[in-house]
């Protein structure tokens, strides 16, 4: 009897001192047992499921759907309550989702705008640098062109124009004359005809006035020469009377048709009869004066656009350059 009582007291003491199982495990086991036996009644969920739903709701309020779904899923697995997890996710989507979306929109408005102040500043700096670089390159290119231009030396003539050549004519006194008779002298040649109504007299007067000015200013002796391109009418006597009307030193030359053709070809002179009416006709011809140096080499020609002053200046310039070279 006493042994039985002693064993009972020992059993009570052991029962009192032994640790109790956590209270949360019972509802979980009950829930599991309930689902196994045919499903829990409506509205039944375990303590762990409630904790999972609470965690899902908290994560959803924080604005992260992925965290809410993870928490809800974890709670549903632990507690076996899918409706609670779904409700928590829905609550997070409806409440905290709007806040998360607004934060994302704010981020886009800041980072995704078309132009920021930093990019605008970089654009200005880059554009200014390009302009400065282009301006420097342009100035450098201009300087190079100037240097190249200044460094180029005037090229010396490698030859003379193919103007001039030998001829044999008669002067206004009837004496034979060739190009050699003019060697050692500066010569100014003009081709025309004595029946010319206006151009030839004007050109010969201009020649005479220019030669007089050159003689006064530079003390230069230049021989003026008139060569007829109308051999049929310009006889020696006709030429003699004609040249004395313009200048005392003017030499008149004429010849046969073949001789005139030859000298005109040598000096690249054009001439042709026009408006022939019986014995009265005109001769169309080049209106040019040829300056020949003392070697009877072509130097320069002067057209109708020169007046007596520019003609005198042009002749003086050519003679000076010839002497200095």
PDB file of C-alpha atoms in Angstrom:
ATOM      1  CA  UNK A   1       0.000   0.000   0.000  1.00  0.00           C
ATOM      2  CA  UNK A   2       2.661   2.373   0.968  1.00  0.00           C
ATOM      3  CA  UNK A   3       4.613   1.327  -2.112  1.00  0.00           C
ATOM      4  CA  UNK A   4       1.681   2.246  -4.363  1.00  0.00           C
ATOM      5  CA  UNK A   5       1.291   5.637  -2.703  1.00  0.00           C
ATOM      6  CA  UNK A   6       4.987   6.253  -3.110  1.00  0.00           C
ATOM      7  CA  UNK A   7       4.782   5.444  -6.806  1.00  0.00           C
ATOM      8  CA  UNK A   8       1.771   7.776  -7.248  1.00  0.00           C
ATOM      9  CA  UNK A   9       3.582  10.641  -5.529  1.00  0.00           C
ATOM     10  CA  UNK A  10       6.615  10.050  -7.722  1.00  0.00           C
ATOM     11  CA  UNK A  11       4.471  10.052 -10.839  1.00  0.00           C
ATOM     12  CA  UNK A  12       2.794  13.334  -9.829  1.00  0.00           C
ATOM     13  CA  UNK A  13       6.172  14.915  -9.188  1.00  0.00           C
ATOM     14  CA  UNK A  14       7.472  13.830 -12.573  1.00  0.00           C
ATOM     15  CA  UNK A  15       4.315  15.112 -14.280  1.00  0.00           C
ATOM     16  CA  UNK A  16       4.619  18.445 -12.561  1.00  0.00           C
ATOM     17  CA  UNK A  17       8.320  18.966 -13.372  1.00  0.00           C
ATOM     18  CA  UNK A  18       8.168  17.781 -17.033  1.00  0.00           C
ATOM     19  CA  UNK A  19       8.002  20.632 -19.679  1.00  0.00           C
ATOM     20  CA  UNK A  20       4.770  21.106 -21.480  1.00  0.00           C
ATOM     21  CA  UNK A  21       4.506  21.086 -25.311  1.00  0.00           C
ATOM     22  CA  UNK A  22       3.987  24.501 -26.969  1.00  0.00           C
ATOM     23  CA  UNK A  23       0.410  25.525 -27.221  1.00  0.00           C
ATOM     24  CA  UNK A  24       0.757  26.411 -30.907  1.00  0.00           C
ATOM     25  CA  UNK A  25       1.408  22.852 -31.909  1.00  0.00           C
ATOM     26  CA  UNK A  26      -1.996  21.625 -30.905  1.00  0.00           C
ATOM     27  CA  UNK A  27      -4.032  23.759 -33.278  1.00  0.00           C
ATOM     28  CA  UNK A  28      -1.577  22.905 -36.062  1.00  0.00           C
ATOM     29  CA  UNK A  29      -1.976  19.168 -35.415  1.00  0.00           C
ATOM     30  CA  UNK A  30      -5.699  19.595 -35.075  1.00  0.00           C
ATOM     31  CA  UNK A  31      -5.827  21.443 -38.343  1.00  0.00           C
ATOM     32  CA  UNK A  32      -3.797  18.810 -40.072  1.00  0.00           C
ATOM     33  CA  UNK A  33      -5.960  16.183 -38.611  1.00  0.00           C
ATOM     34  CA  UNK A  34      -9.039  18.090 -39.636  1.00  0.00           C
ATOM     35  CA  UNK A  35      -7.912  18.324 -43.298  1.00  0.00           C
ATOM     36  CA  UNK A  36      -7.053  14.658 -43.279  1.00  0.00           C
ATOM     37  CA  UNK A  37     -10.432  13.712 -41.896  1.00  0.00           C
ATOM     38  CA  UNK A  38     -12.378  15.535 -44.553  1.00  0.00           C
ATOM     39  CA  UNK A  39     -11.569  19.268 -44.335  1.00  0.00           C
ATOM     40  CA  UNK A  40     -11.932  21.928 -41.737  1.00  0.00           C
ATOM     41  CA  UNK A  41     -15.139  23.811 -41.330  1.00  0.00           C
ATOM     42  CA  UNK A  42     -15.646  27.211 -42.908  1.00  0.00           C
ATOM     43  CA  UNK A  43     -13.630  29.956 -41.253  1.00  0.00           C
ATOM     44  CA  UNK A  44     -11.235  27.475 -39.549  1.00  0.00           C
ATOM     45  CA  UNK A  45      -7.507  28.166 -39.767  1.00  0.00           C
ATOM     46  CA  UNK A  46      -4.495  27.422 -37.654  1.00  0.00           C
ATOM     47  CA  UNK A  47      -2.330  29.803 -35.689  1.00  0.00           C
ATOM     48  CA  UNK A  48       0.565  29.426 -38.167  1.00  0.00           C
ATOM     49  CA  UNK A  49      -1.748  30.256 -41.070  1.00  0.00           C
ATOM     50  CA  UNK A  50      -2.858  33.405 -39.283  1.00  0.00           C
ATOM     51  CA  UNK A  51       0.758  34.347 -38.769  1.00  0.00           C
ATOM     52  CA  UNK A  52       1.462  33.796 -42.482  1.00  0.00           C
ATOM     53  CA  UNK A  53      -1.515  35.900 -43.482  1.00  0.00           C
ATOM     54  CA  UNK A  54      -0.398  38.659 -41.139  1.00  0.00           C
ATOM     55  CA  UNK A  55       3.090  38.571 -42.643  1.00  0.00           C
ATOM     56  CA  UNK A  56       1.652  38.705 -46.146  1.00  0.00           C
ATOM     57  CA  UNK A  57      -0.505  41.687 -45.283  1.00  0.00           C
ATOM     58  CA  UNK A  58       2.456  43.485 -43.759  1.00  0.00           C
ATOM     59  CA  UNK A  59       4.600  42.848 -46.808  1.00  0.00           C
ATOM     60  CA  UNK A  60       1.821  44.008 -49.115  1.00  0.00           C
ATOM     61  CA  UNK A  61       1.439  47.246 -47.171  1.00  0.00           C
ATOM     62  CA  UNK A  62       5.172  47.838 -47.630  1.00  0.00           C
ATOM     63  CA  UNK A  63       4.649  47.953 -51.427  1.00  0.00           C
ATOM     64  CA  UNK A  64       6.279  44.643 -52.476  1.00  0.00           C
ATOM     65  CA  UNK A  65       3.919  42.180 -54.122  1.00  0.00           C
ATOM     66  CA  UNK A  66       6.620  39.558 -54.410  1.00  0.00           C
ATOM     67  CA  UNK A  67       7.291  39.676 -50.676  1.00  0.00           C
ATOM     68  CA  UNK A  68       3.551  39.524 -49.911  1.00  0.00           C
ATOM     69  CA  UNK A  69       3.111  36.522 -52.140  1.00  0.00           C
ATOM     70  CA  UNK A  70       6.102  34.782 -50.577  1.00  0.00           C
ATOM     71  CA  UNK A  71       4.847  35.461 -47.063  1.00  0.00           C
ATOM     72  CA  UNK A  72       1.331  34.343 -47.915  1.00  0.00           C
ATOM     73  CA  UNK A  73       2.603  31.201 -49.563  1.00  0.00           C
ATOM     74  CA  UNK A  74       4.779  30.402 -46.539  1.00  0.00           C
ATOM     75  CA  UNK A  75       1.881  30.961 -44.195  1.00  0.00           C
ATOM     76  CA  UNK A  76      -0.415  28.829 -46.305  1.00  0.00           C
ATOM     77  CA  UNK A  77       2.032  25.934 -46.323  1.00  0.00           C
ATOM     78  CA  UNK A  78       2.599  26.139 -42.596  1.00  0.00           C
ATOM     79  CA  UNK A  79      -0.995  26.724 -41.649  1.00  0.00           C
ATOM     80  CA  UNK A  80      -2.808  25.135 -44.546  1.00  0.00           C
ATOM     81  CA  UNK A  81      -5.069  28.129 -45.111  1.00  0.00           C
ATOM     82  CA  UNK A  82      -5.041  29.259 -48.748  1.00  0.00           C
ATOM     83  CA  UNK A  83      -7.947  31.688 -48.429  1.00  0.00           C
ATOM     84  CA  UNK A  84      -6.120  33.634 -45.734  1.00  0.00           C
ATOM     85  CA  UNK A  85      -3.008  33.947 -47.844  1.00  0.00           C
ATOM     86  CA  UNK A  86      -4.998  35.052 -50.862  1.00  0.00           C
ATOM     87  CA  UNK A  87      -6.816  37.631 -48.787  1.00  0.00           C
ATOM     88  CA  UNK A  88      -3.541  38.977 -47.481  1.00  0.00           C
ATOM     89  CA  UNK A  89      -2.125  39.293 -50.986  1.00  0.00           C
ATOM     90  CA  UNK A  90      -5.281  40.987 -52.231  1.00  0.00           C
ATOM     91  CA  UNK A  91      -5.166  43.419 -49.324  1.00  0.00           C
ATOM     92  CA  UNK A  92      -1.517  44.215 -50.094  1.00  0.00           C
ATOM     93  CA  UNK A  93      -2.292  44.719 -53.753  1.00  0.00           C
ATOM     94  CA  UNK A  94      -5.189  47.015 -53.057  1.00  0.00           C
ATOM     95  CA  UNK A  95      -3.579  49.079 -50.344  1.00  0.00           C
ATOM     96  CA  UNK A  96       0.188  49.258 -50.541  1.00  0.00           C
ATOM     97  CA  UNK A  97       0.276  48.631 -54.321  1.00  0.00           C
ATOM     98  CA  UNK A  98      -0.934  52.121 -55.047  1.00  0.00           C
ATOM     99  CA  UNK A  99       1.833  53.590 -52.921  1.00  0.00           C
ATOM    100  CA  UNK A 100       4.440  51.456 -54.688  1.00  0.00           C
ATOM    101  CA  UNK A 101       3.113  52.489 -58.087  1.00  0.00           C
ATOM    102  CA  UNK A 102       3.218  56.156 -57.184  1.00  0.00           C
ATOM    103  CA  UNK A 103       6.822  55.764 -56.050  1.00  0.00           C
ATOM    104  CA  UNK A 104       7.715  54.116 -59.358  1.00  0.00           C
ATOM    105  CA  UNK A 105       6.030  56.931 -61.289  1.00  0.00           C
ATOM    106  CA  UNK A 106       8.028  59.433 -59.292  1.00  0.00           C
ATOM    107  CA  UNK A 107      11.216  57.606 -60.154  1.00  0.00           C
ATOM    108  CA  UNK A 108      10.339  57.600 -63.839  1.00  0.00           C
ATOM    109  CA  UNK A 109       9.575  61.288 -63.901  1.00  0.00           C
ATOM    110  CA  UNK A 110      12.969  61.979 -62.422  1.00  0.00           C
ATOM    111  CA  UNK A 111      15.161  59.505 -64.298  1.00  0.00           C
ATOM    112  CA  UNK A 112      13.179  58.980 -67.501  1.00  0.00           C
ATOM    113  CA  UNK A 113      12.632  62.594 -68.489  1.00  0.00           C
ATOM    114  CA  UNK A 114      13.708  63.679 -72.031  1.00  0.00           C
ATOM    115  CA  UNK A 115      16.453  66.143 -70.928  1.00  0.00           C
ATOM    116  CA  UNK A 116      18.049  66.591 -67.549  1.00  0.00           C
ATOM    117  CA  UNK A 117      20.099  69.540 -66.394  1.00  0.00           C
ATOM    118  CA  UNK A 118      23.264  67.472 -66.463  1.00  0.00           C
ATOM    119  CA  UNK A 119      22.738  66.291 -70.039  1.00  0.00           C
ATOM    120  CA  UNK A 120      21.846  69.849 -71.109  1.00  0.00           C
ATOM    121  CA  UNK A 121      25.057  71.148 -69.534  1.00  0.00           C
ATOM    122  CA  UNK A 122      27.100  68.443 -71.253  1.00  0.00           C
ATOM    123  CA  UNK A 123      25.445  69.343 -74.570  1.00  0.00           C
ATOM    124  CA  UNK A 124      26.394  73.003 -74.161  1.00  0.00           C
ATOM    125  CA  UNK A 125      29.984  72.185 -73.246  1.00  0.00           C
ATOM    126  CA  UNK A 126      30.349  69.761 -76.161  1.00  0.00           C
ATOM    127  CA  UNK A 127      28.820  72.197 -78.664  1.00  0.00           C
ATOM    128  CA  UNK A 128      31.030  75.025 -77.466  1.00  0.00           C
ATOM    129  CA  UNK A 129      34.098  72.829 -77.752  1.00  0.00           C
ATOM    130  CA  UNK A 130      33.217  71.857 -81.311  1.00  0.00           C
ATOM    131  CA  UNK A 131      32.722  75.506 -82.309  1.00  0.00           C
ATOM    132  CA  UNK A 132      36.051  76.559 -80.783  1.00  0.00           C
ATOM    133  CA  UNK A 133      37.844  73.653 -82.464  1.00  0.00           C
ATOM    134  CA  UNK A 134      36.310  74.448 -85.850  1.00  0.00           C
ATOM    135  CA  UNK A 135      37.237  78.123 -85.530  1.00  0.00           C
ATOM    136  CA  UNK A 136      40.852  77.258 -84.688  1.00  0.00           C
ATOM    137  CA  UNK A 137      41.082  74.822 -87.582  1.00  0.00           C
ATOM    138  CA  UNK A 138      39.661  77.404 -89.963  1.00  0.00           C
ATOM    139  CA  UNK A 139      42.191  80.031 -88.858  1.00  0.00           C
ATOM    140  CA  UNK A 140      45.007  77.519 -89.120  1.00  0.00           C
ATOM    141  CA  UNK A 141      43.928  76.568 -92.640  1.00  0.00           C
ATOM    142  CA  UNK A 142      43.810  80.221 -93.688  1.00  0.00           C
ATOM    143  CA  UNK A 143      47.288  80.799 -92.277  1.00  0.00           C
ATOM    144  CA  UNK A 144      48.612  77.792 -94.171  1.00  0.00           C
ATOM    145  CA  UNK A 145      47.141  79.100 -97.408  1.00  0.00           C
ATOM    146  CA  UNK A 146      48.707  82.524 -96.778  1.00  0.00           C
ATOM    147  CA  UNK A 147      52.083  80.984 -96.052  1.00  0.00           C
ATOM    148  CA  UNK A 148      51.926  78.844 -99.162  1.00  0.00           C
ATOM    149  CA  UNK A 149      50.935  81.856-101.250  1.00  0.00           C
ATOM    150  CA  UNK A 150      53.765  83.957 -99.857  1.00  0.00           C
ATOM    151  CA  UNK A 151      56.275  81.168-100.313  1.00  0.00           C
ATOM    152  CA  UNK A 152      55.464  80.743-104.012  1.00  0.00           C
ATOM    153  CA  UNK A 153      57.928  82.667-106.108  1.00  0.00           C
ATOM    154  CA  UNK A 154      56.893  84.183-109.399  1.00  0.00           C
ATOM    155  CA  UNK A 155      57.635  81.750-112.155  1.00  0.00           C
ATOM    156  CA  UNK A 156      59.918  82.943-114.835  1.00  0.00           C
ATOM    157  CA  UNK A 157      58.740  82.899-118.402  1.00  0.00           C
ATOM    158  CA  UNK A 158      59.819  79.785-120.230  1.00  0.00           C
ATOM    159  CA  UNK A 159      59.152  81.264-123.629  1.00  0.00           C
ATOM    160  CA  UNK A 160      57.469  83.998-125.588  1.00  0.00           C
ATOM    161  CA  UNK A 161      54.248  84.023-127.518  1.00  0.00           C
ATOM    162  CA  UNK A 162      54.486  82.907-131.115  1.00  0.00           C
ATOM    163  CA  UNK A 163      53.885  86.394-132.449  1.00  0.00           C
ATOM    164  CA  UNK A 164      56.217  88.011-134.918  1.00  0.00           C
ATOM    165  CA  UNK A 165      58.597  86.782-137.554  1.00  0.00           C
ATOM    166  CA  UNK A 166      60.530  87.739-140.639  1.00  0.00           C
ATOM    167  CA  UNK A 167      58.973  89.950-143.275  1.00  0.00           C
ATOM    168  CA  UNK A 168      60.041  91.915-146.359  1.00  0.00           C
ATOM    169  CA  UNK A 169      58.069  95.055-147.303  1.00  0.00           C
ATOM    170  CA  UNK A 170      58.472  98.547-148.724  1.00  0.00           C
ATOM    171  CA  UNK A 171      58.471 101.628-146.568  1.00  0.00           C
ATOM    172  CA  UNK A 172      56.604 104.850-147.420  1.00  0.00           C
ATOM    173  CA  UNK A 173      59.709 106.020-149.317  1.00  0.00           C
ATOM    174  CA  UNK A 174      59.734 102.903-151.508  1.00  0.00           C
ATOM    175  CA  UNK A 175      62.789 101.301-149.857  1.00  0.00           C
ATOM    176  CA  UNK A 176      62.853  97.581-148.988  1.00  0.00           C
ATOM    177  CA  UNK A 177      62.572  96.946-145.269  1.00  0.00           C
ATOM    178  CA  UNK A 178      62.820  93.759-143.176  1.00  0.00           C
ATOM    179  CA  UNK A 179      62.439  93.048-139.467  1.00  0.00           C
ATOM    180  CA  UNK A 180      66.192  93.323-139.075  1.00  0.00           C
ATOM    181  CA  UNK A 181      66.044  97.050-139.762  1.00  0.00           C
ATOM    182  CA  UNK A 182      64.309  97.478-136.397  1.00  0.00           C
ATOM    183  CA  UNK A 183      66.779  95.564-134.262  1.00  0.00           C
ATOM    184  CA  UNK A 184      68.168  97.531-131.326  1.00  0.00           C
ATOM    185  CA  UNK A 185      65.050  99.661-130.990  1.00  0.00           C
ATOM    186  CA  UNK A 186      61.714  99.376-129.183  1.00  0.00           C
ATOM    187  CA  UNK A 187      58.998  99.163-131.821  1.00  0.00           C
ATOM    188  CA  UNK A 188      55.223  99.639-131.711  1.00  0.00           C
ATOM    189  CA  UNK A 189      53.348  98.052-134.638  1.00  0.00           C
ATOM    190  CA  UNK A 190      49.814  98.731-135.831  1.00  0.00           C
ATOM    191  CA  UNK A 191      47.954  97.094-138.744  1.00  0.00           C
ATOM    192  CA  UNK A 192      45.337  99.100-140.678  1.00  0.00           C
ATOM    193  CA  UNK A 193      44.527 100.685-144.012  1.00  0.00           C
ATOM    194  CA  UNK A 194      44.550 104.231-145.295  1.00  0.00           C
ATOM    195  CA  UNK A 195      40.882 104.275-146.356  1.00  0.00           C
ATOM    196  CA  UNK A 196      39.693 103.440-142.849  1.00  0.00           C
ATOM    197  CA  UNK A 197      37.010 106.006-141.959  1.00  0.00           C
ATOM    198  CA  UNK A 198      37.440 106.313-138.181  1.00  0.00           C
ATOM    199  CA  UNK A 199      39.097 103.482-136.204  1.00  0.00           C
ATOM    200  CA  UNK A 200      42.521 103.589-137.803  1.00  0.00           C
ATOM    201  CA  UNK A 201      42.873 107.393-137.522  1.00  0.00           C
ATOM    202  CA  UNK A 202      41.798 107.248-133.862  1.00  0.00           C
ATOM    203  CA  UNK A 203      44.278 104.496-133.029  1.00  0.00           C
ATOM    204  CA  UNK A 204      47.161 106.205-134.823  1.00  0.00           C
ATOM    205  CA  UNK A 205      46.432 109.492-133.042  1.00  0.00           C
ATOM    206  CA  UNK A 206      46.410 107.646-129.714  1.00  0.00           C
ATOM    207  CA  UNK A 207      49.715 105.991-130.585  1.00  0.00           C
ATOM    208  CA  UNK A 208      51.308 109.311-131.506  1.00  0.00           C
ATOM    209  CA  UNK A 209      50.126 111.016-128.295  1.00  0.00           C
ATOM    210  CA  UNK A 210      51.339 108.128-126.100  1.00  0.00           C
ATOM    211  CA  UNK A 211      54.771 108.098-127.742  1.00  0.00           C
ATOM    212  CA  UNK A 212      55.130 111.836-127.200  1.00  0.00           C
ATOM    213  CA  UNK A 213      54.343 111.427-123.494  1.00  0.00           C
ATOM    214  CA  UNK A 214      56.822 108.591-123.159  1.00  0.00           C
ATOM    215  CA  UNK A 215      59.502 110.691-124.812  1.00  0.00           C
ATOM    216  CA  UNK A 216      58.845 113.591-122.441  1.00  0.00           C
ATOM    217  CA  UNK A 217      58.736 111.530-119.231  1.00  0.00           C
ATOM    218  CA  UNK A 218      61.232 108.761-119.818  1.00  0.00           C
ATOM    219  CA  UNK A 219      63.364 110.072-122.713  1.00  0.00           C
ATOM    220  CA  UNK A 220      62.687 106.838-124.528  1.00  0.00           C
ATOM    221  CA  UNK A 221      62.757 106.548-128.293  1.00  0.00           C
ATOM    222  CA  UNK A 222      60.125 104.125-129.607  1.00  0.00           C
ATOM    223  CA  UNK A 223      59.647 103.566-133.323  1.00  0.00           C
ATOM    224  CA  UNK A 224      55.986 103.649-134.464  1.00  0.00           C
ATOM    225  CA  UNK A 225      55.174 101.452-137.487  1.00  0.00           C
ATOM    226  CA  UNK A 226      52.014 101.288-139.624  1.00  0.00           C
ATOM    227  CA  UNK A 227      51.551  98.172-141.806  1.00  0.00           C
ATOM    228  CA  UNK A 228      48.801  98.224-144.430  1.00  0.00           C
ATOM    229  CA  UNK A 229      46.356  95.332-144.810  1.00  0.00           C
ATOM    230  CA  UNK A 230      44.959  96.782-148.040  1.00  0.00           C
ATOM    231  CA  UNK A 231      47.736  96.220-150.603  1.00  0.00           C
ATOM    232  CA  UNK A 232      45.430  96.811-153.570  1.00  0.00           C
ATOM    233  CA  UNK A 233      44.857 100.474-152.766  1.00  0.00           C
ATOM    234  CA  UNK A 234      47.657 101.350-150.344  1.00  0.00           C
ATOM    235  CA  UNK A 235      50.504 102.160-152.665  1.00  0.00           C
ATOM    236  CA  UNK A 236      53.814 103.621-151.506  1.00  0.00           C
ATOM    237  CA  UNK A 237      52.619 107.132-152.340  1.00  0.00           C
ATOM    238  CA  UNK A 238      49.278 106.611-150.566  1.00  0.00           C
ATOM    239  CA  UNK A 239      50.986 105.354-147.444  1.00  0.00           C
ATOM    240  CA  UNK A 240      53.530 108.199-147.552  1.00  0.00           C
ATOM    241  CA  UNK A 241      50.856 110.856-147.508  1.00  0.00           C
ATOM    242  CA  UNK A 242      48.865 109.048-144.864  1.00  0.00           C
ATOM    243  CA  UNK A 243      51.501 108.487-142.154  1.00  0.00           C
ATOM    244  CA  UNK A 244      52.746 112.056-142.231  1.00  0.00           C
ATOM    245  CA  UNK A 245      49.354 113.193-140.977  1.00  0.00           C
ATOM    246  CA  UNK A 246      49.885 111.578-137.555  1.00  0.00           C
ATOM    247  CA  UNK A 247      53.488 111.528-136.440  1.00  0.00           C
ATOM    248  CA  UNK A 248      56.779 112.605-137.947  1.00  0.00           C
ATOM    249  CA  UNK A 249      58.512 109.363-136.884  1.00  0.00           C
ATOM    250  CA  UNK A 250      55.714 107.047-138.032  1.00  0.00           C
ATOM    251  CA  UNK A 251      56.958 104.526-140.620  1.00  0.00           C
ATOM    252  CA  UNK A 252      54.468 103.198-143.184  1.00  0.00           C
ATOM    253  CA  UNK A 253      54.930  99.763-144.765  1.00  0.00           C
ATOM    254  CA  UNK A 254      53.120  98.123-147.663  1.00  0.00           C
ATOM    255  CA  UNK A 255      53.722  95.349-150.167  1.00  0.00           C
ATOM    256  CA  UNK A 256      52.133  92.786-152.424  1.00  0.00           C
ATOM    257  CA  UNK A 257      49.098  90.743-151.402  1.00  0.00           C
ATOM    258  CA  UNK A 258      51.314  87.730-150.636  1.00  0.00           C
ATOM    259  CA  UNK A 259      53.781  89.774-148.570  1.00  0.00           C
ATOM    260  CA  UNK A 260      50.962  91.353-146.571  1.00  0.00           C
ATOM    261  CA  UNK A 261      49.355  87.954-146.026  1.00  0.00           C
ATOM    262  CA  UNK A 262      52.646  86.580-144.752  1.00  0.00           C
ATOM    263  CA  UNK A 263      53.324  89.325-142.245  1.00  0.00           C
ATOM    264  CA  UNK A 264      49.724  89.312-141.047  1.00  0.00           C
ATOM    265  CA  UNK A 265      49.936  85.572-140.436  1.00  0.00           C
ATOM    266  CA  UNK A 266      53.198  85.997-138.513  1.00  0.00           C
ATOM    267  CA  UNK A 267      51.628  88.553-136.172  1.00  0.00           C
ATOM    268  CA  UNK A 268      48.278  86.748-135.872  1.00  0.00           C
ATOM    269  CA  UNK A 269      46.374  89.607-137.479  1.00  0.00           C
ATOM    270  CA  UNK A 270      42.917  89.085-138.955  1.00  0.00           C
ATOM    271  CA  UNK A 271      41.773  91.109-141.992  1.00  0.00           C
ATOM    272  CA  UNK A 272      39.070  90.726-144.645  1.00  0.00           C
ATOM    273  CA  UNK A 273      37.347  92.839-147.281  1.00  0.00           C
ATOM    274  CA  UNK A 274      33.747  93.819-146.555  1.00  0.00           C
ATOM    275  CA  UNK A 275      30.933  95.706-148.334  1.00  0.00           C
ATOM    276  CA  UNK A 276      32.528  95.737-151.701  1.00  0.00           C
ATOM    277  CA  UNK A 277      30.825  98.184-154.072  1.00  0.00           C
ATOM    278  CA  UNK A 278      33.000  98.783-157.079  1.00  0.00           C
ATOM    279  CA  UNK A 279      36.300 100.199-155.926  1.00  0.00           C
ATOM    280  CA  UNK A 280      34.909 101.414-152.582  1.00  0.00           C
ATOM    281  CA  UNK A 281      35.144  98.814-149.793  1.00  0.00           C
ATOM    282  CA  UNK A 282      36.172  98.465-146.185  1.00  0.00           C
ATOM    283  CA  UNK A 283      38.617  96.076-144.545  1.00  0.00           C
ATOM    284  CA  UNK A 284      37.667  94.403-141.313  1.00  0.00           C
ATOM    285  CA  UNK A 285      40.812  93.788-139.241  1.00  0.00           C
ATOM    286  CA  UNK A 286      42.230  93.309-135.759  1.00  0.00           C
ATOM    287  CA  UNK A 287      42.588  96.494-133.701  1.00  0.00           C
ATOM    288  CA  UNK A 288      45.797  95.753-131.809  1.00  0.00           C
ATOM    289  CA  UNK A 289      49.187  97.383-131.192  1.00  0.00           C
ATOM    290  CA  UNK A 290      52.213  95.109-130.682  1.00  0.00           C
ATOM    291  CA  UNK A 291      55.131  96.145-128.489  1.00  0.00           C
ATOM    292  CA  UNK A 292      58.368  94.547-129.689  1.00  0.00           C
ATOM    293  CA  UNK A 293      61.647  94.630-127.779  1.00  0.00           C
ATOM    294  CA  UNK A 294      65.035  95.550-129.382  1.00  0.00           C
ATOM    295  CA  UNK A 295      65.390  91.934-130.531  1.00  0.00           C
ATOM    296  CA  UNK A 296      62.095  92.229-132.383  1.00  0.00           C
ATOM    297  CA  UNK A 297      60.518  89.792-129.941  1.00  0.00           C
ATOM    298  CA  UNK A 298      56.943  90.155-128.861  1.00  0.00           C
ATOM    299  CA  UNK A 299      56.457  91.699-125.410  1.00  0.00           C
ATOM    300  CA  UNK A 300      52.798  92.731-125.080  1.00  0.00           C
ATOM    301  CA  UNK A 301      49.807  93.819-127.129  1.00  0.00           C
ATOM    302  CA  UNK A 302      47.488  96.735-126.374  1.00  0.00           C
ATOM    303  CA  UNK A 303      43.871  96.768-127.505  1.00  0.00           C
ATOM    304  CA  UNK A 304      41.352  99.467-128.228  1.00  0.00           C
ATOM    305  CA  UNK A 305      40.383  99.757-124.558  1.00  0.00           C
ATOM    306  CA  UNK A 306      43.627 101.616-123.780  1.00  0.00           C
ATOM    307  CA  UNK A 307      43.611 105.384-123.983  1.00  0.00           C
ATOM    308  CA  UNK A 308      46.743 107.452-124.581  1.00  0.00           C
ATOM    309  CA  UNK A 309      47.577 107.692-120.858  1.00  0.00           C
ATOM    310  CA  UNK A 310      47.163 104.008-120.010  1.00  0.00           C
ATOM    311  CA  UNK A 311      48.955 103.102-123.227  1.00  0.00           C
ATOM    312  CA  UNK A 312      51.936 105.265-122.296  1.00  0.00           C
ATOM    313  CA  UNK A 313      51.991 103.847-118.741  1.00  0.00           C
ATOM    314  CA  UNK A 314      51.741 100.280-119.998  1.00  0.00           C
ATOM    315  CA  UNK A 315      54.631 100.709-122.437  1.00  0.00           C
ATOM    316  CA  UNK A 316      56.814 102.348-119.788  1.00  0.00           C
ATOM    317  CA  UNK A 317      56.083  99.543-117.326  1.00  0.00           C
ATOM    318  CA  UNK A 318      57.000  96.820-119.805  1.00  0.00           C
ATOM    319  CA  UNK A 319      60.243  98.553-120.760  1.00  0.00           C
ATOM    320  CA  UNK A 320      61.247  98.988-117.093  1.00  0.00           C
ATOM    321  CA  UNK A 321      60.573  95.369-116.284  1.00  0.00           C
ATOM    322  CA  UNK A 322      62.519  94.259-119.326  1.00  0.00           C
ATOM    323  CA  UNK A 323      65.537  96.310-118.281  1.00  0.00           C
ATOM    324  CA  UNK A 324      65.433  95.084-114.661  1.00  0.00           C
ATOM    325  CA  UNK A 325      65.221  91.402-115.627  1.00  0.00           C
TER     326      UNK A 325
END
